[in-house]
Coordinates of C-alpha atoms in Angstrom, one line a residue:
Chain L
X850 CA 145.4 35.8 2.3
X851 CA 143.4 32.7 2.0
X852 CA 140.9 33.8 4.7
X853 CA 140.4 37.1 3.0
X854 CA 139.8 35.3 -0.3
X855 CA 137.4 32.9 1.3
X856 CA 135.4 35.8 2.7
X857 CA 135.3 37.4 -0.8
X858 CA 134.5 34.2 -2.7
X859 CA 130.9 33.5 -3.5
X860 CA 131.5 29.8 -4.4
X861 CA 131.6 27.0 -1.9
X862 CA 134.0 24.2 -2.8
X863 CA 132.5 20.9 -4.0
X864 CA 132.4 18.0 -1.5
X865 CA 133.8 14.6 -2.7
X866 CA 131.2 12.0 -3.5
X867 CA 130.7 9.4 -0.8
X868 CA 132.1 6.0 -1.5
X869 CA 130.3 2.7 -0.7
X870 CA 127.2 4.2 0.9
X871 CA 124.6 1.5 1.9
X872 CA 121.4 3.3 1.0
X873 CA 119.3 0.2 1.3
X874 CA 120.4 -0.3 4.9
X875 CA 120.6 3.4 5.9
X876 CA 118.4 5.4 3.6
X877 CA 118.7 8.7 5.4
X878 CA 121.5 10.3 7.5
X879 CA 122.1 14.0 8.3
X880 CA 123.8 16.3 10.8
X881 CA 121.7 18.6 12.9
X882 CA 123.7 20.8 15.2
X883 CA 126.2 18.5 16.9
X884 CA 124.0 15.4 16.3
X885 CA 124.1 12.6 13.8
X886 CA 120.6 11.5 13.1
X887 CA 118.9 9.3 10.5
X888 CA 116.9 6.2 9.6
X889 CA 118.0 2.6 9.4
X890 CA 116.0 -0.1 7.5
X891 CA 114.5 -3.0 9.5
X892 CA 116.0 -6.3 8.3
X893 CA 112.7 -8.0 8.5
X894 CA 109.8 -5.6 7.6
X895 CA 110.0 -3.2 4.6
X896 CA 107.3 -1.0 6.1
X897 CA 109.3 -0.5 9.4
X898 CA 112.3 1.6 9.9
X899 CA 114.4 2.6 12.9
X900 CA 114.9 6.3 13.8
X901 CA 118.1 7.0 15.7
X902 CA 120.5 9.7 16.8
X903 CA 123.9 10.1 18.4
X904 CA 124.8 13.4 20.0
X905 CA 128.6 14.0 19.8
X906 CA 128.6 16.7 22.5
X907 CA 126.9 14.5 25.2
X908 CA 127.4 11.0 23.8
X909 CA 123.6 10.5 24.3
X910 CA 121.8 8.3 21.9
X911 CA 118.4 6.6 21.2
X912 CA 116.9 4.3 18.7
X913 CA 113.3 3.3 18.2
X914 CA 110.9 2.2 15.4
X915 CA 109.0 4.9 13.5
X916 CA 106.1 3.8 15.8
X917 CA 108.2 4.7 18.9
X918 CA 108.9 1.2 20.0
X919 CA 112.3 1.1 21.7
X920 CA 114.9 -0.8 19.8
X921 CA 115.5 -4.2 21.4
X922 CA 119.3 -3.8 20.7
X923 CA 119.7 -1.0 23.2
X924 CA 121.0 -2.6 26.3
X925 CA 123.1 -0.2 28.3
X926 CA 124.8 1.0 25.2
X927 CA 124.2 1.9 21.6
X928 CA 122.6 -0.7 19.3
X929 CA 124.0 -1.9 15.9
X930 CA 121.6 0.5 14.1
X931 CA 123.3 3.5 15.7
X932 CA 126.8 2.2 14.9
X933 CA 125.7 1.7 11.3
X934 CA 124.2 5.2 11.2
X935 CA 127.4 6.8 12.5
X936 CA 129.5 4.8 10.0
X937 CA 127.4 6.1 7.1
X938 CA 127.7 9.7 8.3
X939 CA 131.5 9.2 8.1
X940 CA 131.1 7.9 4.5
X941 CA 128.9 10.9 3.5
X942 CA 131.1 13.6 5.0
X943 CA 134.5 11.9 5.1
X944 CA 136.5 11.7 8.4
X945 CA 137.9 15.2 8.1
X946 CA 134.7 16.8 6.9
X947 CA 132.7 15.2 9.7
X948 CA 135.3 16.3 12.3
X949 CA 135.2 19.9 11.1
X950 CA 131.4 19.9 10.9
X951 CA 131.0 18.5 14.4
X952 CA 134.0 20.2 16.0
X953 CA 135.8 16.9 16.7
X954 CA 139.4 15.8 16.6
X955 CA 139.9 14.1 13.2
X956 CA 141.7 11.3 15.0
X957 CA 138.3 10.2 16.4
X958 CA 136.2 10.2 13.2
X959 CA 137.9 7.5 11.3
X960 CA 135.4 4.8 12.4
X961 CA 132.1 4.6 14.1
X962 CA 133.6 2.7 17.0
X963 CA 136.3 5.4 17.6
X964 CA 133.9 8.3 17.3
X965 CA 131.4 6.7 19.7
X966 CA 134.1 5.6 22.1
X967 CA 135.4 9.2 22.4
X968 CA 132.4 10.5 24.4
X969 CA 130.3 8.6 26.9
X970 CA 126.6 9.4 27.3
X971 CA 123.5 7.4 28.0
X972 CA 120.3 6.3 26.4
X973 CA 117.9 9.3 26.2
X974 CA 114.4 8.6 25.0
X975 CA 113.1 10.9 22.3
X976 CA 110.1 10.6 20.0
X977 CA 110.9 9.2 16.5
X978 CA 108.6 11.7 14.9
X979 CA 111.1 14.5 14.1
X980 CA 113.7 12.3 12.4
X981 CA 111.0 10.3 10.7
X982 CA 109.4 13.5 9.4
X983 CA 112.8 14.7 8.1
X984 CA 113.1 11.3 6.3
X985 CA 109.7 11.5 4.7
X986 CA 110.5 15.1 3.7
X987 CA 113.7 13.8 2.0
X988 CA 111.8 11.0 0.2
X989 CA 109.5 13.6 -1.4
X990 CA 112.5 14.7 -3.5
X991 CA 112.3 11.4 -5.5
X992 CA 108.8 12.4 -6.7
X993 CA 108.8 16.2 -7.1
X994 CA 108.4 17.5 -10.7
X995 CA 111.5 18.4 -12.7
X996 CA 112.1 21.8 -14.3
X997 CA 113.3 22.9 -17.7
X998 CA 113.4 26.6 -16.8
X999 CA 116.7 28.6 -16.6
X1000 CA 117.7 28.8 -12.9
X1001 CA 120.3 31.6 -12.5
X1002 CA 120.3 31.1 -8.8
X1003 CA 121.9 27.6 -9.2
X1004 CA 125.1 29.4 -10.4
X1005 CA 126.0 29.8 -6.7
X1006 CA 125.9 26.1 -6.1
X1007 CA 128.4 23.5 -7.2
X1008 CA 128.6 21.7 -3.9
X1009 CA 126.5 19.3 -1.9
Chain B
X601 CA 132.7 17.4 3.4
X602 CA 130.4 20.4 4.1
X603 CA 130.4 23.5 1.9
X604 CA 133.6 25.3 2.9
X605 CA 135.1 28.4 1.4
X606 CA 136.8 27.7 -1.9
X607 CA 140.5 27.2 -1.9
X608 CA 141.9 30.2 -3.7
X609 CA 143.0 29.9 -7.3
X610 CA 146.6 30.9 -7.3
X611 CA 147.1 34.4 -8.4
X612 CA 149.2 34.7 -11.6
X613 CA 151.5 37.7 -12.0
X614 CA 149.5 40.4 -13.8
X615 CA 151.7 40.5 -17.0
X616 CA 150.8 36.9 -17.7
X617 CA 147.1 37.6 -18.0
X618 CA 145.5 38.5 -21.3
X619 CA 145.8 42.3 -21.8
X620 CA 142.1 43.2 -21.4
X621 CA 141.9 41.4 -18.0
X622 CA 145.1 42.9 -16.5
X623 CA 143.6 46.1 -15.0
X624 CA 140.6 46.1 -12.7
X625 CA 137.8 48.3 -14.2
X626 CA 137.5 51.9 -13.1
X627 CA 135.4 52.3 -9.9
X628 CA 135.6 48.6 -9.2
X629 CA 137.5 48.9 -5.9
X630 CA 134.9 51.5 -4.6
X631 CA 132.0 49.2 -5.5
X632 CA 133.7 46.3 -3.8
X633 CA 134.3 48.4 -0.6
X634 CA 130.7 49.5 -0.5
X635 CA 129.6 45.8 -0.8
X636 CA 131.9 44.8 2.0
X637 CA 130.6 47.5 4.4
X638 CA 127.0 46.2 3.8
X639 CA 128.0 42.6 4.1
X640 CA 129.7 43.1 7.4
X641 CA 126.5 44.6 8.9
X642 CA 124.4 41.7 7.4
X643 CA 126.8 39.2 9.1
X644 CA 126.7 40.8 12.6
X645 CA 123.0 41.8 12.4
X646 CA 121.0 44.8 11.3
X647 CA 119.2 44.6 14.6
X648 CA 122.3 45.9 16.5
X649 CA 124.2 48.4 14.5
X650 CA 127.2 50.1 15.9
X651 CA 127.8 53.8 15.1
X652 CA 130.5 52.8 12.6
X653 CA 128.1 50.6 10.8
X654 CA 125.4 53.3 10.7
X655 CA 128.1 55.5 9.2
X656 CA 128.9 52.9 6.6
X657 CA 125.2 52.5 5.6
X658 CA 124.9 56.3 5.3
X659 CA 127.9 56.1 3.0
X660 CA 126.1 53.6 0.8
X661 CA 123.1 55.9 0.7
X662 CA 125.2 58.8 -0.6
X663 CA 126.9 56.6 -3.2
X664 CA 123.4 56.0 -4.7
X665 CA 122.4 59.7 -4.5
X666 CA 121.3 60.9 -8.0
X667 CA 120.7 57.3 -9.3
X668 CA 117.2 55.9 -10.0
X669 CA 117.5 53.8 -6.8
X670 CA 118.7 56.7 -4.7
X671 CA 115.5 57.7 -2.9
X672 CA 114.7 54.0 -2.2
X673 CA 118.2 53.3 -0.8
X674 CA 118.2 56.5 1.3
X675 CA 114.8 55.6 2.8
X676 CA 116.0 52.1 3.5
X677 CA 119.1 53.3 5.2
X678 CA 117.2 55.8 7.4
X679 CA 114.8 53.0 8.5
X680 CA 117.7 50.6 9.2
X681 CA 119.6 53.2 11.2
X682 CA 116.5 54.1 13.2
X683 CA 116.1 50.6 14.1
X684 CA 114.8 47.3 13.7
X685 CA 114.7 47.5 9.9
X686 CA 111.3 46.4 8.5
X687 CA 110.9 44.3 5.3
X688 CA 110.7 47.3 3.0
X689 CA 114.0 48.6 4.3
X690 CA 115.7 45.2 3.8
X691 CA 114.4 45.0 0.2
X692 CA 115.9 48.5 -0.4
X693 CA 119.3 47.3 1.0
X694 CA 119.1 44.1 -1.1
X695 CA 118.3 46.1 -4.2
X696 CA 121.3 48.4 -3.5
X697 CA 123.5 45.4 -3.1
X698 CA 122.3 43.8 -6.3
X699 CA 122.8 47.1 -8.2
X700 CA 126.4 47.2 -7.1
X701 CA 126.9 43.5 -8.2
X702 CA 125.2 44.4 -11.5
X703 CA 127.6 47.2 -12.1
X704 CA 130.6 45.0 -11.2
X705 CA 129.3 42.3 -13.6
X706 CA 129.0 44.9 -16.4
X707 CA 132.5 46.2 -15.8
X708 CA 133.9 42.6 -15.9
X709 CA 131.9 41.4 -18.9
X710 CA 133.0 44.2 -21.2
X711 CA 136.8 43.4 -21.2
X712 CA 136.0 39.6 -21.4
X713 CA 133.8 40.1 -24.5
X714 CA 136.6 42.2 -26.0
X715 CA 139.1 39.4 -25.3
X716 CA 136.9 36.7 -26.8
X717 CA 135.9 38.9 -29.8
X718 CA 132.2 38.6 -28.9
X719 CA 130.4 41.7 -29.9
X720 CA 128.1 43.5 -27.4
X721 CA 124.5 42.6 -27.7
X722 CA 121.2 44.3 -26.9
X723 CA 120.0 44.1 -23.3
X724 CA 117.6 41.1 -23.1
X725 CA 113.9 42.0 -23.1
X726 CA 111.9 41.1 -20.1
X727 CA 108.2 41.0 -19.1
X728 CA 106.8 41.4 -15.5
X729 CA 105.6 38.1 -14.2
X730 CA 103.4 37.7 -11.1
X731 CA 103.9 34.7 -8.7
X732 CA 100.9 32.3 -8.6
X733 CA 98.3 33.3 -6.0
X734 CA 98.8 30.1 -4.0
X735 CA 102.5 31.0 -3.5
X736 CA 102.0 34.6 -2.2
X737 CA 101.6 33.7 1.4
X738 CA 104.6 31.3 1.4
X739 CA 106.8 33.8 -0.4
X740 CA 105.8 36.3 2.3
X741 CA 106.8 33.8 5.0
X742 CA 110.2 33.4 3.2
X743 CA 110.8 37.1 3.2
X744 CA 109.9 37.3 6.9
X745 CA 112.4 34.5 7.6
X746 CA 115.1 36.4 5.7
X747 CA 114.3 39.6 7.6
X748 CA 114.7 37.8 10.9
X749 CA 118.0 36.3 9.7
X750 CA 119.4 39.7 8.8
X751 CA 118.2 41.3 12.1
X752 CA 120.0 38.6 14.1
X753 CA 123.0 38.5 11.7
X754 CA 123.7 35.7 9.2
X755 CA 126.9 34.8 11.0
X756 CA 125.3 34.4 14.5
X757 CA 121.7 33.5 14.0
X758 CA 120.5 30.7 16.3
X759 CA 120.0 27.4 14.4
X760 CA 116.4 27.3 15.8
X761 CA 115.6 30.4 13.8
X762 CA 116.8 28.6 10.7
X763 CA 114.7 25.4 11.3
X764 CA 111.7 27.6 12.0
X765 CA 111.4 27.9 8.2
X766 CA 111.3 24.1 7.5
X767 CA 107.5 23.8 7.1
X768 CA 107.0 26.8 4.9
X769 CA 110.0 25.8 2.7
X770 CA 108.6 22.3 2.3
X771 CA 105.2 23.8 1.1
X772 CA 106.9 26.2 -1.2
X773 CA 108.9 23.4 -2.9
X774 CA 105.6 21.6 -3.7
X775 CA 104.2 24.6 -5.5
X776 CA 107.1 24.4 -8.0
X777 CA 107.7 24.5 -10.9
X778 CA 106.1 28.0 -11.0
X779 CA 108.3 29.1 -8.0
X780 CA 111.2 26.8 -8.6
X781 CA 113.7 29.7 -8.6
X782 CA 113.0 31.0 -5.1
X783 CA 112.3 27.4 -3.9
X784 CA 115.7 26.0 -5.0
X785 CA 117.7 29.1 -3.8
X786 CA 116.0 29.0 -0.4
X787 CA 116.6 25.2 -0.1
X788 CA 120.3 25.6 -0.8
X789 CA 120.7 28.5 1.5
X790 CA 118.7 27.0 4.4
X791 CA 120.7 23.7 4.1
X792 CA 124.0 25.5 4.1
X793 CA 123.1 27.6 7.1
X794 CA 122.0 24.5 9.0
X795 CA 125.2 22.6 8.2
X796 CA 127.5 25.5 9.1
X797 CA 125.9 27.2 12.2
X798 CA 126.8 27.8 14.9
X799 CA 130.1 29.2 13.7
X800 CA 133.2 28.8 15.8
X801 CA 134.3 32.3 14.8
X802 CA 132.6 35.0 12.8
X803 CA 135.6 35.1 10.5
X804 CA 134.7 31.5 9.4
X805 CA 131.6 32.9 7.6
X806 CA 131.7 33.0 3.8
X807 CA 130.7 36.7 4.1
X808 CA 130.2 37.7 0.5
X809 CA 128.5 34.3 -0.4
X810 CA 126.0 34.5 2.4
X811 CA 125.2 38.1 1.7
X812 CA 124.7 37.3 -1.9
X813 CA 122.4 34.4 -1.2
X814 CA 120.4 36.5 1.3
X815 CA 120.0 39.5 -1.0
X816 CA 119.2 37.3 -4.0
X817 CA 116.6 35.3 -2.0
X818 CA 114.8 38.4 -0.7
X819 CA 114.4 39.8 -4.2
X820 CA 113.5 36.6 -5.9
X821 CA 110.7 36.1 -3.3
X822 CA 109.0 39.4 -4.2
X823 CA 105.4 38.8 -5.5
X824 CA 106.2 40.1 -9.0
X825 CA 109.5 40.0 -11.0
X826 CA 110.8 40.6 -14.5
X827 CA 111.5 37.5 -16.5
X828 CA 113.1 37.2 -19.9
X829 CA 110.6 37.3 -22.7
X830 CA 110.6 34.3 -25.1
X831 CA 109.6 33.1 -28.6
X832 CA 108.6 29.6 -29.7
X833 CA 111.1 27.2 -31.3
X834 CA 109.8 24.2 -33.2
X835 CA 111.8 21.4 -34.6
X836 CA 115.2 23.2 -34.5
X837 CA 118.5 21.4 -34.3
X838 CA 120.4 21.9 -31.0
X839 CA 124.0 20.5 -31.0
X840 CA 125.4 20.1 -27.4
X841 CA 128.8 21.7 -26.9
X842 CA 129.5 21.2 -23.1
X843 CA 127.6 20.5 -19.9
X844 CA 128.1 22.1 -16.5
X845 CA 126.8 20.4 -13.3
X846 CA 125.3 22.8 -10.8
X847 CA 124.0 21.3 -7.6
X848 CA 123.2 21.7 -4.0
X849 CA 122.1 19.0 -1.6
X850 CA 118.6 18.8 -2.9
X851 CA 118.8 19.9 -6.6
X852 CA 120.9 19.0 -9.6
X853 CA 120.9 21.1 -12.8
X854 CA 122.5 20.1 -16.1
X855 CA 123.4 23.4 -17.8
X856 CA 123.8 22.3 -21.5
X857 CA 125.6 24.8 -23.7
X858 CA 125.1 24.2 -27.4
X859 CA 124.5 25.6 -30.9
X860 CA 120.9 26.2 -32.0
X861 CA 120.1 26.4 -35.7
X862 CA 117.1 28.7 -35.6
X863 CA 116.1 31.9 -37.3
X864 CA 118.6 33.7 -39.6
X865 CA 121.9 32.4 -38.1
X866 CA 123.1 29.7 -35.7
X867 CA 123.7 31.0 -32.2
X868 CA 125.2 29.7 -28.9
X869 CA 122.4 29.0 -26.4
X870 CA 122.1 27.1 -23.1
X871 CA 119.4 24.9 -21.8
X872 CA 119.0 24.0 -18.1
X873 CA 117.4 20.7 -17.1
X874 CA 116.9 20.3 -13.3
X875 CA 115.5 17.9 -10.8
X876 CA 115.1 17.7 -7.1
X877 CA 117.6 15.3 -5.5
X878 CA 117.1 13.0 -2.6
X879 CA 120.3 13.4 -0.5
X880 CA 121.4 9.7 -0.8
X881 CA 121.8 10.1 -4.6
X882 CA 125.5 10.9 -4.9
X883 CA 128.3 10.9 -7.5
X884 CA 127.5 9.9 -11.1
X885 CA 124.1 8.7 -9.9
X886 CA 123.2 12.3 -9.0
X887 CA 122.4 12.8 -12.7
X888 CA 119.4 10.6 -12.2
X889 CA 117.7 13.5 -10.3
X890 CA 117.5 15.0 -13.8
X891 CA 117.3 11.9 -15.9
X892 CA 114.1 10.8 -14.1
X893 CA 112.3 13.9 -15.3
X894 CA 114.0 14.5 -18.7
X895 CA 114.9 11.0 -19.8
X896 CA 114.8 11.6 -23.6
X897 CA 116.7 14.9 -23.7
X898 CA 119.5 14.1 -21.2
X899 CA 120.0 10.5 -22.4
X900 CA 120.4 11.7 -26.0
X901 CA 123.0 14.2 -24.8
X902 CA 124.7 11.5 -22.7
X903 CA 124.9 9.4 -25.9
X904 CA 126.5 12.2 -27.7
X905 CA 123.7 13.1 -30.0
X906 CA 122.2 16.4 -31.2
X907 CA 118.6 17.1 -30.4
X908 CA 115.6 18.2 -32.4
X909 CA 114.0 20.6 -30.0
X910 CA 110.6 22.2 -29.4
X911 CA 110.2 24.8 -26.8
X912 CA 110.9 28.5 -26.2
X913 CA 114.0 30.6 -26.8
X914 CA 114.4 33.4 -24.2
X915 CA 115.9 36.8 -24.9
X916 CA 118.8 35.8 -22.7
X917 CA 119.7 32.9 -25.0
X918 CA 118.2 30.3 -22.6
X919 CA 116.4 27.6 -24.4
X920 CA 113.4 26.1 -22.5
X921 CA 112.8 22.6 -23.8
X922 CA 109.3 21.2 -23.9
X923 CA 110.2 18.3 -26.2
X924 CA 113.4 16.8 -27.6
X925 CA 114.1 14.0 -30.0
X926 CA 117.5 12.4 -30.4
X927 CA 119.3 13.4 -33.6
X928 CA 122.6 12.7 -35.3
X929 CA 125.9 11.9 -33.3
X930 CA 128.0 14.9 -32.4
X931 CA 131.7 15.4 -33.0
X932 CA 132.7 17.4 -29.8
X933 CA 135.7 19.0 -31.4
X934 CA 133.8 20.0 -34.5
X935 CA 130.9 21.6 -32.6
X936 CA 133.4 23.4 -30.3
X937 CA 135.3 24.8 -33.2
X938 CA 132.2 26.0 -35.0
X939 CA 130.7 27.5 -31.8
X940 CA 133.8 29.6 -31.1
X941 CA 133.3 31.5 -34.4
X942 CA 129.7 32.5 -33.6
X943 CA 128.8 36.0 -32.6
X944 CA 125.5 35.6 -30.7
X945 CA 125.9 34.3 -27.1
X946 CA 123.7 34.1 -24.0
X947 CA 123.4 37.3 -22.0
X948 CA 122.5 38.1 -18.4
X949 CA 119.0 39.5 -17.9
X950 CA 119.2 43.0 -16.4
X951 CA 118.0 41.9 -12.9
X952 CA 120.3 38.8 -12.9
X953 CA 123.5 40.7 -13.6
X954 CA 126.1 39.5 -11.1
X955 CA 129.7 38.4 -11.4
X956 CA 128.7 34.8 -10.5
X957 CA 126.7 34.7 -13.7
X958 CA 129.7 35.4 -15.8
X959 CA 130.3 32.1 -17.6
X960 CA 131.9 32.4 -21.0
X961 CA 132.1 29.0 -22.7
X962 CA 135.5 28.4 -24.4
X963 CA 137.2 25.6 -26.3
X964 CA 140.9 25.8 -26.0
X965 CA 142.8 23.8 -28.6
X966 CA 146.4 24.0 -27.4
X967 CA 148.4 22.5 -24.7
X968 CA 148.2 23.8 -21.1
X969 CA 151.2 25.3 -19.5
X970 CA 152.4 24.8 -16.0
X971 CA 153.2 27.9 -13.9
X972 CA 154.4 27.0 -10.4
X973 CA 152.6 23.7 -10.7
X974 CA 149.3 25.3 -11.7
X975 CA 147.8 24.4 -15.1
X976 CA 147.1 27.4 -17.2
X977 CA 145.2 27.8 -20.4
X978 CA 146.3 30.0 -23.3
X979 CA 143.7 32.8 -24.0
X980 CA 144.3 35.8 -26.2
X981 CA 147.8 37.2 -25.6
X982 CA 148.1 35.7 -22.1
X983 CA 147.1 32.7 -19.9
X984 CA 144.4 32.0 -17.3
X985 CA 144.8 29.5 -14.4
X986 CA 142.6 26.4 -14.6
X987 CA 140.5 26.5 -11.4
X988 CA 140.7 22.9 -10.2
X989 CA 138.9 23.8 -6.9
X990 CA 135.8 24.4 -8.9
X991 CA 135.4 21.0 -10.4
X992 CA 132.2 19.2 -9.3
X993 CA 132.5 15.4 -8.8
X994 CA 129.4 15.1 -11.0
X995 CA 131.5 16.5 -13.9
X996 CA 133.3 13.2 -14.4
X997 CA 136.6 15.1 -15.1
X998 CA 139.9 13.3 -14.5
X999 CA 141.9 16.0 -12.7
X1000 CA 145.1 13.9 -13.1
X1001 CA 144.8 14.1 -16.8
X1002 CA 144.2 17.8 -16.8
X1003 CA 147.8 18.9 -16.8
X1004 CA 148.4 16.7 -19.9
X1005 CA 145.4 18.1 -21.7
X1006 CA 145.7 19.2 -25.3
X1007 CA 142.1 20.2 -25.6
X1008 CA 140.0 21.9 -22.9
X1009 CA 136.3 22.7 -22.7
X1010 CA 135.4 25.2 -19.9
X1011 CA 133.9 28.4 -18.7
X1012 CA 135.8 31.6 -18.1
X1013 CA 134.8 32.7 -14.5
X1014 CA 135.5 35.5 -12.1
X1015 CA 135.4 35.1 -8.3
X1016 CA 137.1 36.8 -5.4
X1017 CA 139.1 39.1 -7.6
X1018 CA 140.5 36.5 -9.9
X1019 CA 139.8 35.3 -13.4
X1020 CA 140.1 31.6 -14.1
X1021 CA 138.9 28.8 -16.4
X1022 CA 136.5 26.4 -14.8
X1023 CA 137.3 23.1 -16.6
X1024 CA 134.4 21.0 -17.8
X1025 CA 136.1 18.4 -20.0
X1026 CA 139.6 17.7 -21.3
X1027 CA 141.3 15.5 -23.8
X1028 CA 144.9 14.4 -23.3
X1029 CA 147.4 14.3 -26.1
X1030 CA 147.0 11.1 -28.0
X1031 CA 143.8 10.1 -26.2
X1032 CA 140.9 9.0 -28.2
X1033 CA 138.3 11.8 -28.6
X1034 CA 135.9 11.8 -25.7
X1035 CA 132.5 13.5 -25.1
X1036 CA 132.6 16.9 -23.5
X1037 CA 130.2 15.7 -20.8
X1038 CA 131.8 12.6 -19.3
X1039 CA 129.7 12.6 -16.1
X1040 CA 126.3 12.7 -18.0
X1041 CA 127.5 10.0 -20.4
X1042 CA 128.3 7.6 -17.5
X1043 CA 125.0 8.1 -15.8
X1044 CA 122.9 7.9 -19.0
X1045 CA 124.6 4.6 -20.0
X1046 CA 122.7 2.9 -17.2
X1047 CA 119.2 1.8 -17.5
X1048 CA 118.2 2.9 -14.0
X1049 CA 119.5 4.1 -10.7
X1050 CA 119.5 1.5 -7.9
X1051 CA 119.5 4.1 -5.2
X1052 CA 116.6 6.0 -6.7
X1053 CA 114.6 2.8 -7.2
X1054 CA 115.2 1.6 -3.7
X1055 CA 114.2 5.0 -2.2
X1056 CA 111.3 5.3 -4.5
X1057 CA 110.0 2.0 -3.2
X1058 CA 110.4 3.3 0.4
X1059 CA 108.5 6.5 -0.6
X1060 CA 105.7 4.4 -2.1
X1061 CA 105.4 2.4 1.1
X1062 CA 105.9 5.0 3.8
X1063 CA 104.5 8.2 2.2
X1064 CA 101.2 6.6 1.1
X1065 CA 100.9 4.8 4.4
X1066 CA 101.1 8.0 6.3
X1067 CA 98.5 9.9 4.3

């Protein structure tokens, strides 16, 4: 019955609010396909950020500055930026939510260490441009004009 | 957690419901079956129709025979059956779908109005409004994207076909506020498809929801559309009654229901204040997406004050604020009691009629009852379940206190064949009177949002540097 109702329902259930997000350290994190990607602040330079990803199907990862300089912390394994990024993804989606979104066993999504230990991949270089562009796109939302118009289309949305 | 199908509200035995809501309206099952037939083809793709699906589409066409939409639907079905359906055919199918939803909404609204003693009102007047010239190309891109989604099938489209729309969508958002309606719907739909695709199984798809979002998006992206007509309001008193949070990942709306003293008699109206949201803004802080653009109005509401408003009142009962000054403090019980006795209420515009738009604000002064562990609110000669699955975390509502509630502020809703009350605020027995918008009150009590300030600083450094 519940499947049938879910197919008939036009409302998606609300997601719980993340607890303890460290937005200053990890200002952007998102899922794309089976990949966790995002942006981590540099501890030393406010104009520099690290762009990183971790692919849960291959275990592959990479981290570089927005100017494509390879992260010095990558030495045969993931750097602390990637661990931090994966940890924030768990906070945003919750362990169970992340497991269902990425098709993982919920037993492996309780911590960044467990999640990253469950699949072994290797450093795979990718340009920072795509993740960085997604981040800049997200930042625009802090500046775009607000609206006072009726928006009937928002009646479909009480989640996210 | 990602948007997942809603947990069903437990179904109460029919005799417990208020009398007017016990029987489904005549013809309702047939309209629902016609929708399901169309939705199944949208999910699996109009580009590869089986013979059974062609038959179902022809059935849709004959259901519309003799109606004003008849010739258009029949032409659309012929084109879709002949194969790959062009944009005009898709618009015809979307219009058929919306007409069926409109008919269902009418059939549901009538018994609800009867139950609440709210007299029928004239159909809201509209005027045809053209999209701004600079948006026409981007709206065309959006329609083309929607056509490709439907050809491939909403349930099995390749994620790369979804991301192909990223750039156009970003540009469309920047043209807002003139095209904020298509921009916000497309943003929410795009985000939801990206986070859910690829599906493990076709049955995982929220079929009716995605078909709704698709059809609505296609029609709201047409270059010209009817919009409710409006008349100016100056210096009228607006007393807030309750606030509903509506939001997707990148937008937050405060839908503020209240009483407007304007013209010959006070009436119930609603005003919607919205802002784009950066994803990291979560929980109570989410309200800052709205507070940053409407600080005076939303802060005054958060402080529990009435507003002295200037703006425009639409034929639908939607109030568009252009300015608001804080007024006298509000007593939430008093305003709720007064509002319940009024006879003029917001109405759906003809082209917005849809069961999802049924939202009847109610104030229930009486204890909730528990039926099989489900809190139920008394209404008329029966009860309705309180739908706890529909509570946004932005609402600031304590679900634990709900079962002990003695007073409830909420919206009567209908979804997936069930009536329920969507709770917005509650007051437990013996508790001190609280505002009917706890979430807004918490956010507005702060001077600033740390998250927003930190990200704004990032934006200033990185966005400027890039350009």
